[in-house]
Short mmCIF file of the C-alpha atoms (twelve columns), coordinates in Angstrom:
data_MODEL
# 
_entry.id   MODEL 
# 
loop_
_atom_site.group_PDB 
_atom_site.id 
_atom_site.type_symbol 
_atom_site.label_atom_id 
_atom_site.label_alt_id 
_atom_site.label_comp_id 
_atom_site.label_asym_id 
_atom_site.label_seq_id 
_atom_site.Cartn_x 
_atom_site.Cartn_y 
_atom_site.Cartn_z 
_atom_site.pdbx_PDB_model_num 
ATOM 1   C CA . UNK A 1   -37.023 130.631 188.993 1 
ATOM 2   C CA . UNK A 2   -34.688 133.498 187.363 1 
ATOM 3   C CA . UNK A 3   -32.810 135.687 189.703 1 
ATOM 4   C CA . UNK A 4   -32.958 139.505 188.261 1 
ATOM 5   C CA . UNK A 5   -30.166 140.846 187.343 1 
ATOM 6   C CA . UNK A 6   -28.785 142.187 191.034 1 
ATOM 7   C CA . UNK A 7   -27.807 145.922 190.865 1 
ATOM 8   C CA . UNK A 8   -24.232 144.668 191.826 1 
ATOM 9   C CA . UNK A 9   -20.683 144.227 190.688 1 
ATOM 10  C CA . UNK A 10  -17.465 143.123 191.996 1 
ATOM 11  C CA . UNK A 11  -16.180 144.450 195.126 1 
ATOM 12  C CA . UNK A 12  -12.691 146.134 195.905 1 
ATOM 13  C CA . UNK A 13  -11.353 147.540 198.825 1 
ATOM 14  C CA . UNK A 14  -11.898 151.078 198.551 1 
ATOM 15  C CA . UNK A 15  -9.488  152.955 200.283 1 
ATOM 16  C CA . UNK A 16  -5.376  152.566 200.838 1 
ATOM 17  C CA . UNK A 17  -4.175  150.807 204.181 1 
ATOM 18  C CA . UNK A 18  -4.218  152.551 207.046 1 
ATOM 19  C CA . UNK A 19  -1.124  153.380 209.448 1 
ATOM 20  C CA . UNK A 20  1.063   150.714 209.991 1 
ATOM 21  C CA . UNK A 21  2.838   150.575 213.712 1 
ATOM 22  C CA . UNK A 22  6.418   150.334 214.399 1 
ATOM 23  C CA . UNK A 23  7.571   146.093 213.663 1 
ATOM 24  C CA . UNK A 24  7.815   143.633 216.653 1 
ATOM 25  C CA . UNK A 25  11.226  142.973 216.376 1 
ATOM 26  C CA . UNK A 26  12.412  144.258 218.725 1 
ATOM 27  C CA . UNK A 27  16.032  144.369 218.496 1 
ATOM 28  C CA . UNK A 28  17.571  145.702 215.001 1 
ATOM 29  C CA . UNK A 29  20.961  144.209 213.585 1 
ATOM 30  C CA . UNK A 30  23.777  146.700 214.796 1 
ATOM 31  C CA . UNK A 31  24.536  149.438 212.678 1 
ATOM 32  C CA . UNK A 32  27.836  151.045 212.431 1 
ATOM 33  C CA . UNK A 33  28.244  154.450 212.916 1 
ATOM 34  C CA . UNK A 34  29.763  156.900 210.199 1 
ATOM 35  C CA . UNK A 35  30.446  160.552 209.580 1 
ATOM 36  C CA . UNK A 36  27.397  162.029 207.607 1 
ATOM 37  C CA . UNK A 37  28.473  163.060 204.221 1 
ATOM 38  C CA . UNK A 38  28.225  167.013 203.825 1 
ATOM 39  C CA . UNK A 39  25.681  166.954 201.946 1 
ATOM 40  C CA . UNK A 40  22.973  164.684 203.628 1 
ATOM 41  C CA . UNK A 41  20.322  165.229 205.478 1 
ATOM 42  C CA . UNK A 42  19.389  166.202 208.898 1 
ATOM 43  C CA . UNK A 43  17.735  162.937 209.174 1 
ATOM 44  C CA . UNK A 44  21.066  161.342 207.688 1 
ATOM 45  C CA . UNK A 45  23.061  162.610 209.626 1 
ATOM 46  C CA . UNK A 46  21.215  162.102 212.911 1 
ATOM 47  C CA . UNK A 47  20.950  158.235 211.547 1 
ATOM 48  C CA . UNK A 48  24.927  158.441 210.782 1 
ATOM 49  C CA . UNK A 49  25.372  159.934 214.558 1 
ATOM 50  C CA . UNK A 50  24.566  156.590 215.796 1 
ATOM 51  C CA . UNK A 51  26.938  154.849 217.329 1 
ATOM 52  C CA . UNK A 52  27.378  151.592 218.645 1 
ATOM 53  C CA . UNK A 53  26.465  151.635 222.303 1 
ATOM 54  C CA . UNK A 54  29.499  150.647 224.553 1 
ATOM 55  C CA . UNK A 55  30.093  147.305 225.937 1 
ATOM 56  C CA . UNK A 56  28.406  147.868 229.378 1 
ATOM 57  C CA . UNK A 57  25.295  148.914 227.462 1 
ATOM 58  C CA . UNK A 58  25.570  146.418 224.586 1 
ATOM 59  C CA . UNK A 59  25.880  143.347 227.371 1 
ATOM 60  C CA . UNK A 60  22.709  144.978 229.146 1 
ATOM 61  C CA . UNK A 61  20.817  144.908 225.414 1 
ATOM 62  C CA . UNK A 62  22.013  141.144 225.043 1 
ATOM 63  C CA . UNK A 63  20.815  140.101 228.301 1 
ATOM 64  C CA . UNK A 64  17.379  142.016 227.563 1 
ATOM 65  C CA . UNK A 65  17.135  139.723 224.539 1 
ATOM 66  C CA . UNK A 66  17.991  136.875 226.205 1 
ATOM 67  C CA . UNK A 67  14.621  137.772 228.162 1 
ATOM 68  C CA . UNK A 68  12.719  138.560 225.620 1 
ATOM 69  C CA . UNK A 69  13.388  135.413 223.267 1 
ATOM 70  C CA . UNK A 70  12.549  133.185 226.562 1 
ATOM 71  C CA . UNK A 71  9.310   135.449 227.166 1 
ATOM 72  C CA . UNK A 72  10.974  136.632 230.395 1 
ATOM 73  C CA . UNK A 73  9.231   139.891 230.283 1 
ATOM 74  C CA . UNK A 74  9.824   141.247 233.629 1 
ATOM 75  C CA . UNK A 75  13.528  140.379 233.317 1 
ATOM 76  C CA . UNK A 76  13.601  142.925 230.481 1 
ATOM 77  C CA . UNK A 77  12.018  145.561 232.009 1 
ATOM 78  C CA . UNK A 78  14.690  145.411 234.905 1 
ATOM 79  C CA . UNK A 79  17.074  145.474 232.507 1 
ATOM 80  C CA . UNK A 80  15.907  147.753 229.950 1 
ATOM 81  C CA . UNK A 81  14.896  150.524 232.132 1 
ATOM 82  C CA . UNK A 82  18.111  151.824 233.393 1 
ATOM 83  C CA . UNK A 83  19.318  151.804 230.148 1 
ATOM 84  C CA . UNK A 84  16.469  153.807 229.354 1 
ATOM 85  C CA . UNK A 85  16.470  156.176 231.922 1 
ATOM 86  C CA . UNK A 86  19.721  156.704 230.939 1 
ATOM 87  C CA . UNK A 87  18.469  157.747 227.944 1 
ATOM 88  C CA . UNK A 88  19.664  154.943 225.337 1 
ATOM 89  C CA . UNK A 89  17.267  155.264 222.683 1 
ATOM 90  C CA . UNK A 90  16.349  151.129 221.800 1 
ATOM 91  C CA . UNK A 91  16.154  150.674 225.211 1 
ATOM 92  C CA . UNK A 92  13.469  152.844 225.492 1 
ATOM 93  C CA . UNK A 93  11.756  151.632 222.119 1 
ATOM 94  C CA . UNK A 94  11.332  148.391 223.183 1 
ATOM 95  C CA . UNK A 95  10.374  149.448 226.831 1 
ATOM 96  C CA . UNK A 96  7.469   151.016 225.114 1 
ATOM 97  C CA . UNK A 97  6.196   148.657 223.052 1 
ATOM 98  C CA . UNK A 98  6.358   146.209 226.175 1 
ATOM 99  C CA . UNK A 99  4.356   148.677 228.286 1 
ATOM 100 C CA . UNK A 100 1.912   149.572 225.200 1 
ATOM 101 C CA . UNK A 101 1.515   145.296 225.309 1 
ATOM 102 C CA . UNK A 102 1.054   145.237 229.171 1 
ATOM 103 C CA . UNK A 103 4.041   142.574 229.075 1 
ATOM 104 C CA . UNK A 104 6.158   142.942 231.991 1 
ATOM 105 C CA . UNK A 105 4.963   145.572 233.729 1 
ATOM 106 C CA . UNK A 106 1.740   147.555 234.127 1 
ATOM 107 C CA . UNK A 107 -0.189  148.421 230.320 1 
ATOM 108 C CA . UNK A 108 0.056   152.328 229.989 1 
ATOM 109 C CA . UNK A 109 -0.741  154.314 226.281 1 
ATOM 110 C CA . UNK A 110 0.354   157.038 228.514 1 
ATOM 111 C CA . UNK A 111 4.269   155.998 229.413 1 
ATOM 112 C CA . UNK A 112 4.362   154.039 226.314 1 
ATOM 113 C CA . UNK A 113 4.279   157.402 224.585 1 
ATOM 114 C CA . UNK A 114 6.415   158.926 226.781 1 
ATOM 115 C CA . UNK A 115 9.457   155.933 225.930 1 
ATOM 116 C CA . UNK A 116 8.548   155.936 222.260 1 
ATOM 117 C CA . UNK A 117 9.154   159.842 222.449 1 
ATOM 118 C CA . UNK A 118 12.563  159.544 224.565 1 
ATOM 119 C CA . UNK A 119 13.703  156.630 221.569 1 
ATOM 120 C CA . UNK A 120 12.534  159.579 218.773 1 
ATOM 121 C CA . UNK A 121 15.027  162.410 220.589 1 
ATOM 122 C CA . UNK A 122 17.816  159.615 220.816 1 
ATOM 123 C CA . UNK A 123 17.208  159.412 217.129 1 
ATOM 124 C CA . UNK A 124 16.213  155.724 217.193 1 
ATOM 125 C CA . UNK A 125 14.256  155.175 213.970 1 
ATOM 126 C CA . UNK A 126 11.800  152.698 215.031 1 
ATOM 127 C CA . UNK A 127 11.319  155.018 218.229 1 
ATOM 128 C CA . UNK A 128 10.221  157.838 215.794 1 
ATOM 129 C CA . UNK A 129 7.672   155.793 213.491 1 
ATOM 130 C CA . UNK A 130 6.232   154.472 216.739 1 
ATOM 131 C CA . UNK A 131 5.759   158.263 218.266 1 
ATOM 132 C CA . UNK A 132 4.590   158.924 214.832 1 
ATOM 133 C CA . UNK A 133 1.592   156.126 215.026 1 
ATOM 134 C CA . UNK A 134 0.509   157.594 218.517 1 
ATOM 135 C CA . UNK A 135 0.371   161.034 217.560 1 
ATOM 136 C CA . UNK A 136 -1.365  160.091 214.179 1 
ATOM 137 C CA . UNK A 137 -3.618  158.148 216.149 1 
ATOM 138 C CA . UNK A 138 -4.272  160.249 219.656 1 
ATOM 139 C CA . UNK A 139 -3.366  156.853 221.080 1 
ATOM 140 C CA . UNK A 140 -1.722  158.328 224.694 1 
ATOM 141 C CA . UNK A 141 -1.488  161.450 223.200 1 
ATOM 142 C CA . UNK A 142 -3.434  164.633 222.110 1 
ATOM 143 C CA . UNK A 143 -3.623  163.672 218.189 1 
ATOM 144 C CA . UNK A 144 -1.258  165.981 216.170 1 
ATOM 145 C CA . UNK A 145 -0.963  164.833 212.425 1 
ATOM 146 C CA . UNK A 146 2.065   167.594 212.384 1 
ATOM 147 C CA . UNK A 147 3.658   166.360 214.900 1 
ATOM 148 C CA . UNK A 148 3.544   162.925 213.491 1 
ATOM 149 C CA . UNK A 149 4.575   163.645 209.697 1 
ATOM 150 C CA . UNK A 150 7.535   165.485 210.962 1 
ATOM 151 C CA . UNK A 151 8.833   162.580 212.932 1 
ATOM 152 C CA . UNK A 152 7.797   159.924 210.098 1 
ATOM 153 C CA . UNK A 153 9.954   162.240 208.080 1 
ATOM 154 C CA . UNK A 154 12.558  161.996 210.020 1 
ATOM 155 C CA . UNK A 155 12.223  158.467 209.888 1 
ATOM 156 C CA . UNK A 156 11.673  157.782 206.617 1 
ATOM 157 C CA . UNK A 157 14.419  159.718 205.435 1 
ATOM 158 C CA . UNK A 158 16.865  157.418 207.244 1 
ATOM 159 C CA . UNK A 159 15.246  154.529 205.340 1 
ATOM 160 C CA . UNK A 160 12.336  153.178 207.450 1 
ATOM 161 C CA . UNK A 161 9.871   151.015 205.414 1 
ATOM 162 C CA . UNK A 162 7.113   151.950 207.948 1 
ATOM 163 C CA . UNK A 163 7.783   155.101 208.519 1 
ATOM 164 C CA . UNK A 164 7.883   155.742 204.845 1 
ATOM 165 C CA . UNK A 165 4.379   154.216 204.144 1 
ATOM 166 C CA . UNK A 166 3.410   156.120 206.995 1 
ATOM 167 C CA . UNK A 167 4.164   159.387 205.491 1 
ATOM 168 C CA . UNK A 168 2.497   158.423 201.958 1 
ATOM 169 C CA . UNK A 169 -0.394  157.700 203.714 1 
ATOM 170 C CA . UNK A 170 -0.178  161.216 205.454 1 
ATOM 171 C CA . UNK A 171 0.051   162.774 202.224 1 
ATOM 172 C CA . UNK A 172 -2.475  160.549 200.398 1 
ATOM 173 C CA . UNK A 173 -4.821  161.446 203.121 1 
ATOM 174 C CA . UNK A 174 -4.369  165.147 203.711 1 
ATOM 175 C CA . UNK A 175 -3.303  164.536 207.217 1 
ATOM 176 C CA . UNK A 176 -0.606  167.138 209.165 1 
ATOM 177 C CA . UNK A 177 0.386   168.164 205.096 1 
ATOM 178 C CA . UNK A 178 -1.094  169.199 202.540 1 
ATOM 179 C CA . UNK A 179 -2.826  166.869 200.262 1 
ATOM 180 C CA . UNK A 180 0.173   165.457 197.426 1 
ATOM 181 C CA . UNK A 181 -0.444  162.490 195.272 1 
ATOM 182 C CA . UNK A 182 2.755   162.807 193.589 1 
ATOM 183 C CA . UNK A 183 4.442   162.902 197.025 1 
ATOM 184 C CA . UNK A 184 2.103   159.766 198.419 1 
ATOM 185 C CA . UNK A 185 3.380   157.995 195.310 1 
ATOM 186 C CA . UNK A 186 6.812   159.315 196.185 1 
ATOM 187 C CA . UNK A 187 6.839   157.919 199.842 1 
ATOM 188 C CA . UNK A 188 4.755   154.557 198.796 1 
ATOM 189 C CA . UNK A 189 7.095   153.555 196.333 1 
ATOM 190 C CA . UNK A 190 10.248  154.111 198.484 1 
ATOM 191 C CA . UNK A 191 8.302   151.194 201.194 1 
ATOM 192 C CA . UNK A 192 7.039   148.950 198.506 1 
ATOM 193 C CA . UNK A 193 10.580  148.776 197.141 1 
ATOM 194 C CA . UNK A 194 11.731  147.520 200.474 1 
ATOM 195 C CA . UNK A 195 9.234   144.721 199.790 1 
ATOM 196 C CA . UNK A 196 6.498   146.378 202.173 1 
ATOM 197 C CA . UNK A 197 3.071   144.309 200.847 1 
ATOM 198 C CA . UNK A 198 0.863   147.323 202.202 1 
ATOM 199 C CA . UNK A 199 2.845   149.913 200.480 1 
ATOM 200 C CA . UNK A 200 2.780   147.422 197.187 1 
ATOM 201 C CA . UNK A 201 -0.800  147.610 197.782 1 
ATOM 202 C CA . UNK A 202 -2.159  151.300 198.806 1 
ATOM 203 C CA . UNK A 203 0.663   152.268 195.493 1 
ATOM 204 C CA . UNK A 204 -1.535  149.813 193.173 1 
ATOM 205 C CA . UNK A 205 -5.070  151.518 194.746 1 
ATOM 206 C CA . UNK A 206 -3.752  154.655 194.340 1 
ATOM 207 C CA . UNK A 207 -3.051  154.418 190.290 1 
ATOM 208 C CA . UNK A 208 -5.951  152.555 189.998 1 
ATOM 209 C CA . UNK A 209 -8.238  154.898 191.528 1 
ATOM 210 C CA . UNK A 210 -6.243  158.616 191.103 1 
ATOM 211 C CA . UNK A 211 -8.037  161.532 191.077 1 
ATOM 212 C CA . UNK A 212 -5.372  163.433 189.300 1 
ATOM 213 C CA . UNK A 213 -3.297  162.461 186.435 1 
ATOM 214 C CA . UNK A 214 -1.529  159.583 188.240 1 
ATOM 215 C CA . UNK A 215 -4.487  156.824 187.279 1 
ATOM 216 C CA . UNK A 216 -2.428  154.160 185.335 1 
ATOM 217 C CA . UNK A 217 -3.609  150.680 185.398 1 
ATOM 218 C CA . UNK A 218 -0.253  148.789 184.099 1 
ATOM 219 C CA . UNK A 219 1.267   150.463 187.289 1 
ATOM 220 C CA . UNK A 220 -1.907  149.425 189.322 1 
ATOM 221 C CA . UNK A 221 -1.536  145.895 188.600 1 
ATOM 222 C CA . UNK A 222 2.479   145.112 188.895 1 
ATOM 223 C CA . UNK A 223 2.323   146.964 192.524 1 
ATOM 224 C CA . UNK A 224 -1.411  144.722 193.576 1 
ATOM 225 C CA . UNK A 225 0.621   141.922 191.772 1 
ATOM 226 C CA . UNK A 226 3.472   142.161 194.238 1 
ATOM 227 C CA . UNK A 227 1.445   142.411 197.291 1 
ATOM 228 C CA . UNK A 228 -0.957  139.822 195.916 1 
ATOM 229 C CA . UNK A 229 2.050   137.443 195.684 1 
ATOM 230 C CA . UNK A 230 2.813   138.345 199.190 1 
ATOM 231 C CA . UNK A 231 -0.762  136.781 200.126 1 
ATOM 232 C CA . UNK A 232 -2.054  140.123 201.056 1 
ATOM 233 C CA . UNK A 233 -5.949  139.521 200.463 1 
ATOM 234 C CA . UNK A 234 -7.184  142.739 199.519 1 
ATOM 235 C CA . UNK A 235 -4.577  142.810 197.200 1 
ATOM 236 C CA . UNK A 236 -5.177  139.300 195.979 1 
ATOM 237 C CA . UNK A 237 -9.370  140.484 195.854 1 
ATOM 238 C CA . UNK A 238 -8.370  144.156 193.777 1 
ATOM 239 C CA . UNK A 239 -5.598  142.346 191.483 1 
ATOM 240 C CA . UNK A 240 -8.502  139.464 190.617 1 
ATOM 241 C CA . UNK A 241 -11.093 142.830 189.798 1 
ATOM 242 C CA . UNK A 242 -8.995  144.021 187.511 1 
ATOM 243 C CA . UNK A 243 -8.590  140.739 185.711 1 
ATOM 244 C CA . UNK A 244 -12.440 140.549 185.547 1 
ATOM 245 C CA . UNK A 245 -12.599 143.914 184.337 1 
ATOM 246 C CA . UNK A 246 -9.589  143.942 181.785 1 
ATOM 247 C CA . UNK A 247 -7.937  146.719 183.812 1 
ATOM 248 C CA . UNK A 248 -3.773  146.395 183.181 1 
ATOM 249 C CA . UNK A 249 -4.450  142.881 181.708 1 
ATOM 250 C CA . UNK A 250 -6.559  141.034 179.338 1 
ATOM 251 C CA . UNK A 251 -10.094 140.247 180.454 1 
ATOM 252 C CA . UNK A 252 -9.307  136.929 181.949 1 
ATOM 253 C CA . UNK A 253 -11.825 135.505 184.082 1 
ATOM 254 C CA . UNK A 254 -9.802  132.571 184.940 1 
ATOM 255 C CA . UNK A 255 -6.975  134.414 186.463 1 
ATOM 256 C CA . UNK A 256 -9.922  136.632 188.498 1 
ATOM 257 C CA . UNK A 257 -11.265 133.492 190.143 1 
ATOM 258 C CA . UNK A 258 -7.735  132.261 190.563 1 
ATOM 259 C CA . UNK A 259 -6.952  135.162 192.722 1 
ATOM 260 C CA . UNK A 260 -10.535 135.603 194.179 1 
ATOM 261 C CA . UNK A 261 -9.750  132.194 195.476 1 
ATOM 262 C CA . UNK A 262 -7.004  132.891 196.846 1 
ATOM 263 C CA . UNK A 263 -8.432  135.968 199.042 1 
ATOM 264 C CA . UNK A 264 -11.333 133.953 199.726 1 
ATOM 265 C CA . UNK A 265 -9.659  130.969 201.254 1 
ATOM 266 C CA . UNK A 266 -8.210  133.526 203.832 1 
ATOM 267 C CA . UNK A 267 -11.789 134.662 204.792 1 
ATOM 268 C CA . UNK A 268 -11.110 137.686 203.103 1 
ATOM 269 C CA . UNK A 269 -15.352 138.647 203.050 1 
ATOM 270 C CA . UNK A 270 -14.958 140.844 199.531 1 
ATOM 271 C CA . UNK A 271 -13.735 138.335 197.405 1 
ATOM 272 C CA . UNK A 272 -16.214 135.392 199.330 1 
ATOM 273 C CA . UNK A 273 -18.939 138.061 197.237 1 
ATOM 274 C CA . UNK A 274 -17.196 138.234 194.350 1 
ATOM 275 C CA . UNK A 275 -17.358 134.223 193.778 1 
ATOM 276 C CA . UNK A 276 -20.464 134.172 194.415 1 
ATOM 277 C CA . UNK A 277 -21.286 136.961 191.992 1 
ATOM 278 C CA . UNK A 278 -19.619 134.988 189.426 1 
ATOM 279 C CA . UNK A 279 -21.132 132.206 190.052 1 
ATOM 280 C CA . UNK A 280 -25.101 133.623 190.078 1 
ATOM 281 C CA . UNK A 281 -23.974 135.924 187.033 1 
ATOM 282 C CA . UNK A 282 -22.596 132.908 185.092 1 
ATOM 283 C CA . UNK A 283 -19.535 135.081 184.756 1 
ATOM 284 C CA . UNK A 284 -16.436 132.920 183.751 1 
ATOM 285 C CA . UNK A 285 -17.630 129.730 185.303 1 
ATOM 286 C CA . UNK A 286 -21.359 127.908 184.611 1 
ATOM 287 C CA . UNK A 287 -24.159 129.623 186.035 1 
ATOM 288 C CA . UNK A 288 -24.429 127.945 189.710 1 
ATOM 289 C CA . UNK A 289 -27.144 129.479 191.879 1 
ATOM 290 C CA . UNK A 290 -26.143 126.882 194.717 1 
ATOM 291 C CA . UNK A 291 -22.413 127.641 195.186 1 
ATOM 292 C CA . UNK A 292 -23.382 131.401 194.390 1 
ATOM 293 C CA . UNK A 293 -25.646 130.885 197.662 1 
ATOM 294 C CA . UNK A 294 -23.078 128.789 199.379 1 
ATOM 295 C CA . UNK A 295 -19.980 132.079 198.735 1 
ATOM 296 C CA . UNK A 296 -22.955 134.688 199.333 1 
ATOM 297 C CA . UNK A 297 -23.211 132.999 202.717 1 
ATOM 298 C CA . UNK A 298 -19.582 132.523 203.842 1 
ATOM 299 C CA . UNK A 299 -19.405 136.379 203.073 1 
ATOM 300 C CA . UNK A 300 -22.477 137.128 204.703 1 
ATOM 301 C CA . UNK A 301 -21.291 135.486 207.752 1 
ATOM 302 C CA . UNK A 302 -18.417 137.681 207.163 1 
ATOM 303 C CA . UNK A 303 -20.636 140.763 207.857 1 
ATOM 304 C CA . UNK A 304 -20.197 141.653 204.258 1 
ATOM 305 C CA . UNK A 305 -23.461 143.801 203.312 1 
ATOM 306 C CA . UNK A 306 -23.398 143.159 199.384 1 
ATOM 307 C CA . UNK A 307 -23.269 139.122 200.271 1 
ATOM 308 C CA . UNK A 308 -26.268 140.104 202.991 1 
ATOM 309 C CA . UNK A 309 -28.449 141.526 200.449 1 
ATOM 310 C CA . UNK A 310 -27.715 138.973 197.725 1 
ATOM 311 C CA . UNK A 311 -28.845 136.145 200.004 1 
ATOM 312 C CA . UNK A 312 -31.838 138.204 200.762 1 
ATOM 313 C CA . UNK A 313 -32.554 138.034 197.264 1 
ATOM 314 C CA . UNK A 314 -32.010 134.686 196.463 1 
ATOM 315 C CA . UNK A 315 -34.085 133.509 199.484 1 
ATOM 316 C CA . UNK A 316 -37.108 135.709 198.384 1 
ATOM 317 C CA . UNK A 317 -36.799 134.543 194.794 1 
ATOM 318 C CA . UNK A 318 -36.107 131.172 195.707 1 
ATOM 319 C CA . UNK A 319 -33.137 131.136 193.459 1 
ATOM 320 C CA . UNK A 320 -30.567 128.104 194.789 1 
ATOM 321 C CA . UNK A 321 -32.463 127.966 197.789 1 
ATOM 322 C CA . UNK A 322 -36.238 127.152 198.561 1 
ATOM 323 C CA . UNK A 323 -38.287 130.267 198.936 1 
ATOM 324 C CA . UNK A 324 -37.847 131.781 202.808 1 
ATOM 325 C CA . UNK A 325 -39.495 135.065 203.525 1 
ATOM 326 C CA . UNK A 326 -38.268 134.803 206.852 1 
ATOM 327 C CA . UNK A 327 -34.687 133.950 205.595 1 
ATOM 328 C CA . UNK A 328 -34.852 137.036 203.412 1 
ATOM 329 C CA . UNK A 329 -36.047 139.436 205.914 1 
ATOM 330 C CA . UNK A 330 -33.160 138.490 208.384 1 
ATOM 331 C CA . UNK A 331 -30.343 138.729 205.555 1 
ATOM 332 C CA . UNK A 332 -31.942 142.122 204.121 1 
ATOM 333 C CA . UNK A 333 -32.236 143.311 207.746 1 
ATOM 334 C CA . UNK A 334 -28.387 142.624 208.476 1 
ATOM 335 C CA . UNK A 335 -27.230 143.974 205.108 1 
ATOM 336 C CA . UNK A 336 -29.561 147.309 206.129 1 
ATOM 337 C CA . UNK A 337 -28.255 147.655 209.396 1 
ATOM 338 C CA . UNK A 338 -24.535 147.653 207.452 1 
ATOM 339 C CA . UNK A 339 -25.831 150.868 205.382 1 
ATOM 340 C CA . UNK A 340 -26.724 148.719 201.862 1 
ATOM 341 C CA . UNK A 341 -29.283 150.862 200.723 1 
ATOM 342 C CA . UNK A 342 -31.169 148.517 198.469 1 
ATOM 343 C CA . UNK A 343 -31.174 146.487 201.581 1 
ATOM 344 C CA . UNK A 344 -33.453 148.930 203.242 1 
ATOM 345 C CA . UNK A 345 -35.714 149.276 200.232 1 
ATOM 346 C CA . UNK A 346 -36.106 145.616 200.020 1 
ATOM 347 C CA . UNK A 347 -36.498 144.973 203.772 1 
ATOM 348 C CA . UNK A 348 -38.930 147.754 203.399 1 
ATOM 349 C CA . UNK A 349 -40.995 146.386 200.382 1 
ATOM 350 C CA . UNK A 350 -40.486 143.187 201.805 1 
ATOM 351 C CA . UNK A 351 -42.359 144.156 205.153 1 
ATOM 352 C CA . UNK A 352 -45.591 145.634 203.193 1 
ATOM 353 C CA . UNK A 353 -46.186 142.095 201.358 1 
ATOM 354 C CA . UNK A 354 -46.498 140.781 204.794 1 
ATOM 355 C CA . UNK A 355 -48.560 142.987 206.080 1 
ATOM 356 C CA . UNK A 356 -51.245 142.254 203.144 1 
# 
């Protein structure tokens, strides 16, 4: 039996990355301090300030590693919090994220705040991305997206990959500052330089979906390309749409399924659909109503609602499957309870042929 034509098409992520917290590693190389040059920054100069802590301190830091490399978490936090309470700014960084993890000693949002914002007025950079995320977040703290764009400018200014993408974000979002594309695209492209795969990737959405005059699809696809080759899967899904659609490249439907693949094989639920969609359309590869039913269903398991739907279908048609009203209605019912509107319309057309 043929399958009508779904009311479909590829899927993409559709919105940037969302806040990225401050890295596990929890220890940074040493810096050297420096005199700020006259002309830098606030930030620059707070970053230059920084000085190597002295040797009673630095020993204290070393055994703390020590601890933490042998997962000796209680250890640390012996060590670590005199340090802290004396105010040494990684010392209290790391004491936060262990009492944000619950790892040697009791899990507190609360006092995890309060070390992250005693690293931030120390002027330890990781300290003020990581006071950034909770105030961005309200997580231990009254949310204040001020608050936190100020501190991921501080940051970022000093050179901090996350606290860079951070502030993009902020500013692709609206969030604590007014609404800048040019300035998202500014802060993005600072991170994805570093190498940063969700920077690479929220720059690529942003000039392929820009609402302004920053849409630019040969930019879109060398920044999804980057992250894509970082195995990112939403990159890897978006970079394989715009293959399929000729966006930035040639229409190549080989290089689509390539990359779909690729997504796919790390469960990634969008571009499970998208095979599938190729395969039922007969898009790039022979038409192939069984492996469009076998990808439908790995996404559907996935909770994907498109893939939902689309098995619906295909069991009420009896397209690569035998015909399974039963099967349909539980597919279209988990695809409506997702929000897929033709979902509900089916599930509700569906339930008046039963009744007759």
């Amino acid at each position: 039996m043929f399958i009508s034509t779904l009311s479909r098409r590829h899927r993409l992520l559709l919105l940037p990355a969302a806040l990225l917290a401050s890295s596990l590693v929890l220890f940074p190389a040493p810096r050297a301090g420096a005199a700020p040059a006259s002309n830098s920054s606030p930030a620059q100069a707070e970053a230059a300030a920084q000085t190597e802590p002295d040797s009673a301190d630095a020993a204290i830091l070393e055994r703390a590693q020590e601890a933490l490399d042998r997962q000796d978490y209680r250890s640390a936090v012996d060590l670590l919090t005199p340090l802290a309470n004396r105010k040494n700014g990684e010392a209290a960084f790391v004491l936060g994220r262990l009492t944000q993890a619950g790892k040697g000693t009791r899990q507190s949002k609360t006092r995890a705040v309060q070390y992250f914002k005693l690293a931030a007025e120390q002027g330890d950079i990781r300290g003020q991305n990581a006071y950034g995320v909770a105030l961005a977040m309200g997580d231990g703290v009254r949310r204040n997206f001020q608050q936190a764009s100020r501190w991921f400018a501080r940051a970022a200014e000093q050179g901090d990959a996350e606290a860079q993408f951070n502030l993009g974000w902020l500013y692709a979002q609206g969030r604590g500052v007014k609404q800048d594309e040019q300035k998202a695209i500014d802060w993005y492209t600072r991170a994805a330089n570093q190498g940063m795969a969700e920077a690479q990737f929220s720059l690529g959405w942003l000039y392929m979906n820009s609402k302004e005059n920053h849409q630019d699809d040969t930019k879109a696809v060398h920044w999804l390309e980057k992250a894509a080759e970082q195995d990112l899967p939403k990159a890897q899904n978006n970079l394989a749409y715009m293959y399929a659609q000729g966006r930035g490249y040639a229409l190549d439907y080989a290089k689509a399924l390539q990359w779909y693949q690729k997504a796919a094989d790390q469960g990634y639920a969008e571009a499970q659909y998208n095979i599938g969609f190729m395969y039922e359309q007969g898009t790039g590869v022979p038409q192939d109503y069984a492996k469009a039913v076998e990808w439908y269903r790995k996404a559907a398991d996935n909770n994907e609602s498109a893939a939902q739907y689309s098995l619906g279908l295909m069991y009420e048609q009896g397209t690569g499957v035998p015909i399974s009203l039963t099967e349909a209605q539980k597919w279209y019912s988990l695809a409506a309870a997702n929000g897929d509107k033709d979902a509900q319309k089916a599930l509700r057309q569906l339930q008046r042929v039963k009744k007759k």
